[in-house]
Amino acid sequence: MHLFSSITNKSNYMYTVMFKGLITNNVAEKVLDLFDEMKIEPDQFTLSTLFNACAVLNNNRAMKTGKKLLAEMPENYRNHNVISTSAIDMLMKFGDVESAETIFRSINAKDIITYGAMVKGN
């Protein structure tokens, strides 16, 4: 974390790698702390990883953050399978089946992973 903190011009790639490392090391709460400090808009990869962190945490802060990210997600990301599947997984973990189904129905080209996120549920 110290090395990451010392970097002045952080990219989405750097944030995504750091977020994935924090999730892997069971400190997903730090993902949300770091996200709060982000000075750039998350790209599709960062957004998907943030949804994953929120799903792992599944607490009030994660629900608030995840749903806010989903509401503010750029329109061009809405039919992107990786992002949509991460959002579905997060919403299912939150117990928000209705919102997850809405996203699922909006995806034009569903894949096996997307179906899995809906079937797996929480």
GROMACS .gro file of C-alpha atoms in nm, residues 27 57 60 76 92 100 110:
model
    7
   27VAL     CA    1  -0.929  -0.695   0.291
   57LEU     CA    2  -1.829  -0.744   0.161
   60ASN     CA    3  -2.444  -0.168   0.431
   76ASN     CA    4  -2.207   0.238  -2.286
   92MET     CA    5  -2.786  -1.136  -0.593
  100ALA     CA    6  -3.046  -0.848  -1.087
  110LYS     CA    7  -2.585  -1.365  -2.247
   0.00000   0.00000   0.00000
